[in-house]
XYZ file of C-alpha atoms in Angstrom:
479
model
C 167.760 91.283 -55.620
C 164.502 92.408 -54.020
C 162.721 92.440 -57.366
C 163.960 88.950 -58.158
C 162.773 87.725 -54.781
C 159.344 89.191 -55.382
C 159.133 87.484 -58.789
C 159.936 84.091 -57.283
C 157.204 84.555 -54.723
C 154.668 85.491 -57.366
C 155.410 82.232 -59.146
C 154.720 80.172 -56.028
C 158.173 79.411 -54.622
C 158.794 76.489 -52.261
C 158.494 77.280 -48.572
C 162.282 77.147 -48.084
C 162.891 79.790 -50.746
C 160.041 81.965 -49.493
C 161.171 81.931 -45.875
C 164.947 81.929 -46.409
C 167.163 84.784 -45.283
C 169.924 85.354 -47.822
C 173.324 86.565 -46.584
C 175.794 88.224 -48.945
C 179.359 88.970 -47.789
C 181.328 91.539 -49.813
C 184.814 92.810 -48.944
C 184.936 96.522 -49.804
C 188.324 97.219 -51.372
C 189.424 100.636 -52.586
C 192.706 102.311 -53.590
C 193.874 102.238 -49.964
C 193.005 98.585 -49.436
C 190.167 97.015 -47.467
C 187.644 99.477 -46.021
C 185.567 96.821 -44.284
C 183.206 93.955 -45.033
C 179.640 94.617 -46.184
C 177.117 92.030 -45.003
C 173.638 92.116 -46.523
C 170.523 90.266 -45.384
C 167.624 89.895 -47.843
C 164.322 88.578 -46.511
C 160.581 89.153 -46.270
C 159.486 91.283 -43.340
C 157.054 89.977 -40.740
C 153.403 90.168 -41.737
C 152.520 92.575 -38.936
C 154.924 95.154 -40.371
C 157.369 94.923 -37.449
C 160.634 93.022 -37.782
C 163.518 92.901 -35.326
C 167.085 92.092 -36.391
C 169.474 91.111 -33.607
C 173.088 92.221 -33.850
C 175.985 90.252 -32.354
C 176.924 91.871 -29.035
C 179.173 89.355 -27.246
C 180.547 85.899 -27.788
C 183.191 83.743 -26.081
C 184.406 86.617 -23.936
C 184.495 89.117 -26.783
C 182.398 92.116 -25.693
C 180.682 95.087 -27.385
C 180.643 93.559 -30.837
C 177.999 96.108 -31.812
C 180.834 98.659 -32.073
C 182.245 96.918 -35.143
C 178.951 97.321 -37.056
C 178.708 100.637 -38.911
C 176.986 102.254 -41.906
C 173.665 100.438 -41.547
C 171.449 100.856 -44.634
C 167.959 99.496 -45.164
C 165.815 99.117 -48.291
C 162.088 98.465 -47.958
C 161.691 99.559 -44.310
C 162.220 102.386 -41.842
C 165.103 101.836 -39.441
C 165.589 102.481 -35.759
C 168.963 101.285 -34.493
C 169.458 100.094 -30.943
C 172.638 98.757 -29.356
C 171.521 95.143 -29.517
C 169.695 95.264 -32.816
C 167.658 96.942 -35.513
C 163.953 97.743 -35.351
C 162.294 97.782 -38.763
C 158.857 99.153 -39.711
C 157.481 98.285 -43.114
C 154.561 97.086 -45.169
C 153.485 93.619 -44.018
C 155.504 90.899 -45.753
C 157.549 93.438 -47.735
C 160.905 92.405 -49.234
C 163.701 93.996 -47.169
C 167.431 94.310 -47.603
C 169.620 95.267 -44.626
C 173.293 96.065 -45.234
C 175.925 96.950 -42.660
C 179.689 97.307 -42.706
C 182.006 95.412 -40.386
C 185.166 97.302 -39.388
C 187.531 96.346 -36.595
C 187.459 98.766 -33.656
C 191.135 98.564 -32.661
C 194.407 99.571 -34.291
C 196.716 97.106 -35.982
C 196.537 93.325 -36.358
C 195.270 90.873 -33.721
C 197.829 90.847 -30.930
C 198.886 88.619 -28.053
C 197.133 89.721 -24.871
C 194.527 91.926 -26.575
C 191.041 90.500 -26.100
C 190.780 87.171 -27.863
C 191.665 86.985 -31.552
C 188.052 86.049 -32.267
C 187.244 89.763 -32.532
C 186.794 90.656 -36.218
C 189.978 91.725 -37.980
C 189.620 93.940 -41.062
C 193.083 95.202 -41.965
C 193.903 97.000 -45.192
C 195.576 93.859 -46.514
C 193.354 91.110 -45.142
C 190.501 90.002 -42.904
C 189.516 87.156 -40.616
C 185.945 86.883 -39.327
C 184.215 84.383 -37.073
C 180.586 84.059 -38.111
C 179.139 84.401 -34.618
C 180.805 87.792 -34.193
C 179.521 89.372 -37.425
C 176.251 87.831 -38.636
C 173.027 89.553 -37.608
C 169.934 87.419 -37.127
C 166.311 88.074 -38.019
C 164.431 87.533 -34.778
C 161.762 84.842 -34.628
C 163.112 82.978 -37.665
C 164.911 80.116 -35.923
C 163.216 77.367 -37.994
C 163.775 79.209 -41.282
C 166.670 78.344 -43.599
C 169.382 80.769 -44.647
C 171.661 80.992 -47.658
C 175.197 82.312 -47.963
C 177.138 83.681 -50.903
C 180.049 85.982 -51.576
C 179.377 89.324 -53.237
C 181.254 90.903 -56.132
C 184.934 89.883 -55.841
C 187.596 92.558 -55.553
C 190.380 92.391 -58.177
C 193.498 90.509 -57.008
C 191.877 89.470 -53.711
C 191.172 85.893 -52.645
C 188.512 84.719 -50.172
C 187.766 81.415 -48.498
C 185.435 79.965 -45.877
C 184.181 76.638 -44.610
C 180.844 77.880 -45.998
C 182.102 77.728 -49.600
C 180.871 74.163 -50.336
C 177.435 75.248 -49.039
C 177.219 78.474 -51.029
C 173.716 79.015 -52.393
C 172.221 76.012 -50.570
C 169.699 76.078 -47.735
C 171.365 75.778 -44.319
C 170.377 76.776 -40.790
C 171.607 79.877 -39.006
C 173.846 77.945 -36.605
C 175.740 76.470 -39.559
C 176.163 79.957 -40.984
C 177.337 81.400 -37.664
C 179.645 78.485 -36.808
C 182.053 79.540 -39.545
C 185.271 81.358 -40.357
C 185.811 83.696 -43.318
C 189.262 84.839 -44.401
C 190.667 86.840 -47.285
C 193.408 89.056 -48.667
C 195.551 89.634 -51.739
C 198.232 87.273 -50.373
C 195.870 84.537 -49.174
C 197.287 81.159 -50.184
C 194.876 78.296 -50.817
C 195.644 74.601 -50.920
C 193.414 71.541 -51.299
C 194.220 67.952 -50.395
C 192.208 64.758 -50.607
C 191.711 62.657 -47.496
C 189.666 59.624 -46.534
C 186.897 62.027 -45.488
C 186.953 64.105 -48.663
C 188.642 67.370 -49.610
C 190.676 69.231 -46.993
C 191.085 72.947 -47.724
C 193.770 75.223 -46.269
C 193.706 79.051 -46.346
C 196.881 80.768 -45.132
C 197.125 84.511 -44.571
C 200.596 86.052 -44.468
C 204.123 84.626 -44.573
C 205.323 81.762 -42.365
C 208.448 79.753 -41.691
C 206.773 76.677 -43.173
C 205.142 76.280 -46.551
C 201.376 76.067 -47.119
C 201.988 72.716 -48.815
C 203.733 71.303 -45.764
C 200.944 72.668 -43.557
C 198.320 71.021 -45.757
C 200.118 67.682 -45.686
C 200.514 67.862 -41.899
C 196.855 68.754 -41.410
C 195.731 65.784 -43.504
C 198.074 63.499 -41.535
C 196.553 64.742 -38.270
C 192.981 64.366 -39.511
C 193.476 60.842 -40.785
C 195.306 59.785 -37.631
C 192.486 61.149 -35.504
C 189.826 59.476 -37.641
C 191.637 56.143 -37.346
C 191.583 56.401 -33.559
C 187.881 57.256 -33.524
C 187.056 54.484 -35.995
C 185.448 56.583 -38.714
C 186.382 58.583 -41.802
C 186.332 61.985 -40.109
C 184.922 64.855 -42.129
C 186.017 67.309 -44.816
C 187.724 70.169 -43.011
C 188.675 73.767 -43.672
C 191.629 75.437 -41.899
C 192.110 79.214 -41.751
C 195.497 80.409 -40.432
C 195.994 84.041 -39.351
C 199.127 85.744 -37.940
C 199.083 86.923 -34.330
C 201.337 89.874 -33.535
C 203.337 90.021 -30.318
C 206.714 89.723 -28.644
C 209.104 88.109 -31.157
C 210.203 85.662 -28.454
C 206.636 84.567 -27.647
C 205.131 81.421 -29.075
C 201.409 81.857 -28.667
C 198.644 79.704 -30.149
C 194.906 80.195 -30.233
C 192.285 78.193 -32.059
C 188.606 77.536 -32.569
C 186.874 74.351 -33.681
C 183.910 75.422 -35.816
C 181.982 72.380 -36.991
C 183.695 71.567 -40.288
C 186.049 74.549 -39.993
C 189.024 75.408 -37.827
C 190.401 78.886 -37.199
C 193.954 79.178 -35.871
C 196.015 82.220 -34.877
C 199.765 81.839 -34.338
C 202.718 84.088 -33.700
C 204.666 83.628 -36.967
C 207.927 82.524 -35.295
C 206.745 78.945 -34.785
C 207.838 75.852 -36.627
C 205.340 73.458 -38.113
C 206.090 70.963 -35.348
C 205.336 73.617 -32.724
C 202.133 74.614 -34.516
C 200.956 71.010 -34.679
C 199.620 71.014 -31.118
C 196.873 73.556 -31.764
C 196.086 71.879 -35.088
C 195.586 68.525 -33.352
C 193.646 70.064 -30.458
C 191.177 71.796 -32.760
C 190.931 68.749 -35.015
C 189.997 66.643 -31.980
C 187.022 68.935 -31.438
C 185.409 67.184 -34.404
C 184.764 64.399 -31.861
C 185.288 65.926 -28.426
C 182.914 66.678 -26.837
C 180.072 66.430 -29.393
C 180.549 62.749 -30.280
C 180.666 61.648 -26.639
C 177.567 63.441 -25.365
C 178.382 67.125 -25.719
C 177.943 69.788 -23.060
C 174.858 71.503 -21.701
C 173.804 74.636 -23.589
C 173.873 78.062 -22.026
C 176.088 79.839 -19.493
C 176.644 76.698 -17.406
C 178.597 75.132 -20.272
C 181.804 76.747 -19.038
C 181.616 74.557 -15.918
C 182.453 71.564 -18.098
C 185.344 73.094 -20.051
C 187.619 70.864 -17.954
C 186.308 68.066 -20.171
C 185.835 69.794 -23.537
C 189.215 71.561 -23.380
C 191.269 69.652 -20.812
C 190.513 66.139 -22.050
C 190.909 67.390 -25.616
C 194.357 68.724 -24.721
C 195.274 65.348 -23.207
C 194.269 63.653 -26.458
C 196.057 66.271 -28.528
C 199.350 65.400 -26.811
C 198.607 61.687 -26.970
C 197.781 61.929 -30.693
C 200.983 63.895 -31.347
C 202.955 61.141 -29.633
C 201.069 58.462 -31.526
C 201.837 60.161 -34.861
C 205.474 60.725 -33.945
C 205.094 64.515 -34.008
C 206.572 64.890 -30.514
C 209.080 62.766 -28.611
C 208.158 60.879 -25.417
C 210.381 63.331 -23.536
C 208.435 66.285 -24.950
C 205.191 64.538 -23.992
C 206.368 64.187 -20.386
C 207.463 67.844 -20.402
C 203.968 68.893 -21.478
C 202.421 66.933 -18.609
C 204.901 68.488 -16.197
C 203.955 71.959 -17.436
C 200.337 71.190 -16.514
C 201.508 70.442 -12.964
C 203.404 73.745 -12.943
C 200.256 75.604 -13.994
C 198.265 73.823 -11.292
C 200.822 74.927 -8.679
C 200.314 78.554 -9.763
C 196.519 78.329 -9.474
C 195.219 79.974 -6.267
C 194.370 77.423 -3.531
C 190.690 76.538 -3.456
C 190.112 77.862 -6.965
C 186.876 76.019 -7.668
C 185.185 75.243 -10.923
C 182.573 77.901 -10.130
C 185.345 80.439 -9.468
C 186.842 79.686 -12.830
C 183.508 79.858 -14.618
C 182.948 83.362 -13.275
C 186.417 84.492 -14.354
C 187.019 82.497 -17.540
C 185.914 85.146 -20.036
C 187.255 88.229 -18.248
C 190.470 87.186 -16.459
C 193.312 86.005 -18.717
C 194.817 83.876 -15.955
C 191.631 81.819 -15.667
C 191.770 80.728 -19.284
C 194.370 77.997 -18.719
C 192.747 76.384 -15.665
C 190.252 74.049 -17.388
C 192.981 72.966 -19.802
C 195.557 71.888 -17.232
C 192.956 70.660 -14.742
C 191.208 68.458 -17.292
C 194.511 67.202 -18.692
C 195.725 66.159 -15.243
C 192.383 64.502 -14.491
C 192.648 62.536 -17.734
C 196.215 61.496 -16.928
C 195.237 60.418 -13.420
C 192.201 58.444 -14.589
C 194.194 56.812 -17.375
C 196.904 55.635 -14.967
C 194.354 54.405 -12.405
C 192.434 52.336 -14.943
C 195.626 50.775 -16.272
C 196.436 49.703 -12.711
C 192.991 48.358 -11.764
C 192.647 46.458 -15.050
C 196.121 44.978 -14.933
C 197.094 46.890 -18.046
C 194.234 45.608 -20.213
C 192.307 48.910 -20.342
C 193.049 52.617 -20.365
C 191.218 55.902 -20.842
C 190.923 55.314 -24.590
C 188.500 52.464 -23.915
C 186.390 54.766 -21.747
C 186.291 57.605 -24.271
C 185.329 55.343 -27.155
C 182.625 53.654 -25.067
C 181.154 57.082 -24.317
C 180.053 57.428 -27.953
C 177.223 54.962 -27.304
C 176.336 56.270 -23.848
C 173.445 58.418 -22.640
C 173.442 61.958 -21.291
C 175.971 64.757 -21.413
C 179.699 64.020 -21.672
C 180.542 64.335 -17.935
C 177.763 61.903 -16.983
C 178.847 59.495 -19.712
C 182.416 59.657 -18.439
C 181.359 58.646 -14.921
C 179.252 55.729 -16.171
C 181.727 54.454 -18.760
C 184.632 54.610 -16.317
C 182.674 52.590 -13.768
C 181.611 50.088 -16.442
C 185.277 49.570 -17.316
C 186.011 48.576 -13.723
C 187.581 51.852 -12.650
C 185.114 52.540 -9.819
C 183.039 55.607 -9.030
C 184.916 58.780 -10.002
C 182.108 61.188 -9.068
C 183.719 61.905 -5.652
C 187.030 62.638 -7.382
C 185.388 65.098 -9.746
C 183.662 66.773 -6.808
C 186.936 67.174 -4.894
C 189.025 68.469 -7.790
C 186.389 70.502 -9.634
C 183.759 71.656 -7.156
C 186.192 72.093 -4.244
C 189.331 72.931 -6.201
C 191.662 70.393 -4.585
C 194.962 69.873 -6.451
C 195.141 66.764 -8.615
C 197.783 64.262 -7.618
C 199.490 62.209 -10.270
C 200.149 58.502 -10.010
C 202.112 56.739 -12.707
C 201.642 53.227 -11.310
C 200.026 52.094 -14.537
C 202.837 53.500 -16.659
C 205.641 51.332 -15.357
C 209.019 53.004 -15.336
C 208.210 55.365 -18.210
C 207.616 58.423 -16.011
C 208.966 59.354 -12.588
C 207.025 61.478 -10.104
C 209.214 63.674 -7.920
C 207.725 65.435 -4.919
C 209.322 68.725 -3.936
C 208.131 71.440 -1.538
C 206.804 73.685 -4.295
C 204.992 71.040 -6.363
C 204.994 67.617 -7.991
C 207.331 67.146 -10.944
C 207.252 64.640 -13.786
C 210.432 63.475 -15.438
C 211.269 60.774 -17.989
C 211.786 57.460 -16.197
C 214.408 54.808 -16.891
C 212.120 53.240 -19.494
C 212.451 56.322 -21.664
C 216.205 56.248 -21.464
C 217.767 53.408 -23.354
C 216.395 50.181 -24.774
C 212.882 50.502 -23.368
C 212.042 53.704 -25.212
C 209.881 52.057 -27.886
C 207.851 50.139 -25.307
C 207.253 53.308 -23.300
C 206.219 55.255 -26.385
C 203.573 52.630 -27.132
C 202.387 52.622 -23.531
C 202.166 56.417 -23.235
C 200.369 56.812 -26.551
C 197.534 54.491 -25.562
C 195.764 52.269 -28.030
């Protein structure tokens, strides 16, 4: 590969080819199964003869990722390994190839309660990798393109990634890193056509539902979401990985990754139960990026109440709209958010949660239930002030043409819709950690609020019991 690269340069290659960093991903499979994943980077060294390669060290609460990188080999340079990266010394502009092996640093499959499942999994019979946890980066090359391709395939193994349609093309590093890669001898692949193009499903392991039913459900969710947002959506890749744990547990975890979605589930769930995380991650195709996005950097976690909580609200609303949950189940989900709020320590501020989010498991749920309850409260209030002519859907869709980050757009769009200034409400419930009260004035008799000493409760109202059920379903599901 190095010789070929040198030949291209001698012939006067385009700038993109000359500056590109090529990534090759090769599962290493022997008689005992998978021994790890080899990742190779091929590139031209810096002209001063000193090139630094940064290794992934932490991401999304997953720490010490450098421990999963072993067997580093270098061609065309001398190597000095440090914890956070590789220091290379070489002839100026020399072609270099760096190869390292990714091996998980824990025993057994990803499990409930152990770290987050984003940590690389390289079992004997399969692997799941998130790009940001495994791809090294040549320092100082941010503007330069990269290319991805799979290495020599192992017999009887199957691989898939959201990067597959881009294989061999010039992309940027963020596109490479914002990816999921999955493989194994029992990986099942399915493709469906949707209004946005091909939808690809990669399923690792055995489940109580068929890959075909999963693919059909995922297309249904994507097209329903795209209809709400008023566009065609986008081609999407779904990677499903088993999550080990208590047989009675029903645990879901997911990641929205640009045009890919990674989901981990305990295998005892039905397709209907699994649909919530599928919808939630599918909604991330629009929320928050299409309505202003969040600030970059460590402060981003302060706005997870919007990116995760509002997304959860719309996941439940979309499930109701598509008929994937009953109105009673929808009310039960909202009530569970109130139960989680009641278990949150008094005065637990947004800053408190930001400090604890990635290292205290109990903090993980706070932005979800807090944002969901905020969305419910704002939806009900706007229905009341507008006489039933507007709801939160109108606000969210108007945010697509707003200015600034998503939280600022929310404040402006809500005011423009006649809902008033919600900045003081956000300050009270986020910055000061006050509990969020729930009013259902705008929902008629569909939901009842019951106040008890321990907390507020939500129950199905008279409108959900009897002849008014259809009317309430339409009202609760929004537009």
